[in-house]
Amino acid sequence: MSGGGRAFSIVLHTHMPYVEGFGTWPFGEEWLWEAMATCYLPLLDVLDAAPDAVTLSVTPVLADQLAAPGVPQRFGTFLRELREASHALDLEAHPDVAPQLEHSRERYRAALRAFEARGGDLVGALAPHVAWTSAATHAVLPLLATDAGVRLQVRTGVRSHRERFGAWGGGFWLPECAHDVRLDGRLEEAGVTHTCVELTDLGIDPRTPLRSPAGPLLIGIDREIVDLVWGAAGYPSRGAYLNTRAFTAHRHLAWSVDGAPYDPAAAALQAEADAEHFVARVRERLAGGGACVVALDTELLGHWWVEGVDWLRHVIAAAGDLLAPVSPDTLPAPAAAPPELPVTTWGTPRTLETWSGPGARGLAWRQRAAELRVLAAGDGVGERAVRELLALQSSDWAFLASRDTAGPYPLERADGHERELAAVLADPGAEPALRGLAPWLATSALREP
């Protein structure tokens, strides 16, 4: 490792594809309601109690949805009516786990109280904590067809952040951590100063940041520490935790990972113990100096791992002054990035295969073709066509198709945006809005050489 000092940082990547107004259950905007109720609202209490303890990234497309007209009202209806009714039905169907179902119902009631206490404004509540932005709709940037397409995604994302949250320090979440050195110039010109990359399997120590020849600081995710959470035997697999894959008749959670009825007190003790173990491992990792940057999907905390928010609270308390937000000022001195740094992503495999392989059903090529059609339209292209392109470019459709976790929904969404794009290219005067998506388009990027 080069450079001096040590730094421990947690980056929370907060993201949801544009589902608001596009279906309800089992796939669609109910994903958004669940994330708001079980993750974002509980997490806000932790962030408010420890401002600047973590680095929060919120994608523009998620913020677009949280700010969309009608969202507070529909979310409130979801909590007051649907979740109350579904719990009542489950209490009849599963009397053997009635205390656990009452605990589940109280989580949603607490979310409603918290939402109302914050005036129904999640964007405003998150605003003091949001440090990083991302590409407009979470496109896999190395798979885009042109520099203009990359500029459109990046500049729209940066502009959206500035318009919505104000100041921006240059932190940028690369969607899916998909990095290609050919992107770095486009990031630099948009004002990006630092981002996370996946260096695992490349023989590069992630504890030393890398300086790209084009300028941005490339911060390696410390996979050894991240996998204490994300690995197959990570903390969420502990027997005491709530099993988020075992559902009641009406899709609620009542059993622990070990199969017993859920015991919240036992799970709380486990979360505290796991936090202490985690911080101890971080201290060991940093004994020789360097950086330990842990990146997690925010939605893991509270939604997929119900106790994850409490775990984070204990981590922040146990880490104390060791924990700092990510910035070039808090990190050790960087080394020069290898000139031939391979294309990498996070996940498995750490390549572009998830989004461009057979499981993605050709979406990468369809997205590229759509991008070229928009560019070919020249100055006559309308805003609606650009928004349909951005919606089509979301990385989530290929990911969900490759993992086969959302039925036909992702391909139906991609098909729909592709059809709408063709229609509005033929009618440049079409309605420019696409619900609340991308209100601040950086369309000038399409006209640059």
CSV table of C-alpha atoms in Angstrom, one decimal, residues 82-102 104-105 108 246-255:
chain,number,residue,atom,x,y,z
A,82,LEU,CA,-53.6,-2.7,2.5
A,83,ARG,CA,-51.1,-3.6,5.2
A,84,GLU,CA,-53.7,-3.3,7.9
A,85,ALA,CA,-56.1,-5.6,6.0
A,86,SER,CA,-53.4,-8.2,5.0
A,87,HIS,CA,-52.2,-8.5,8.6
A,88,ALA,CA,-55.7,-9.0,9.8
A,89,LEU,CA,-56.2,-11.8,7.3
A,90,ASP,CA,-52.9,-13.4,8.4
A,91,LEU,CA,-53.8,-13.2,12.1
A,92,GLU,CA,-56.8,-15.4,11.2
A,93,ALA,CA,-54.8,-17.8,9.0
A,94,HIS,CA,-51.8,-18.1,11.4
A,95,PRO,CA,-52.9,-17.9,15.0
A,96,ASP,CA,-49.7,-19.9,16.0
A,97,VAL,CA,-47.5,-16.9,15.2
A,98,ALA,CA,-49.9,-14.1,16.3
A,99,PRO,CA,-47.2,-12.2,18.4
A,100,GLN,CA,-44.9,-12.2,15.4
A,101,LEU,CA,-47.6,-10.9,13.1
A,102,GLU,CA,-48.5,-8.2,15.6
A,104,SER,CA,-44.9,-7.1,11.8
A,105,ARG,CA,-48.0,-5.0,11.8
A,108,TYR,CA,-45.8,-0.7,9.2
A,246,ALA,CA,-40.4,-17.3,4.4
A,247,PHE,CA,-43.8,-15.8,4.0
A,248,THR,CA,-47.2,-16.2,5.5
A,249,ALA,CA,-50.3,-16.5,3.4
A,250,HIS,CA,-50.4,-12.8,2.8
A,251,ARG,CA,-46.7,-12.2,2.4
A,252,HIS,CA,-45.7,-11.2,5.9
A,253,LEU,CA,-42.7,-12.4,8.0
A,254,ALA,CA,-43.1,-14.4,11.2
A,255,TRP,CA,-40.3,-16.9,11.4
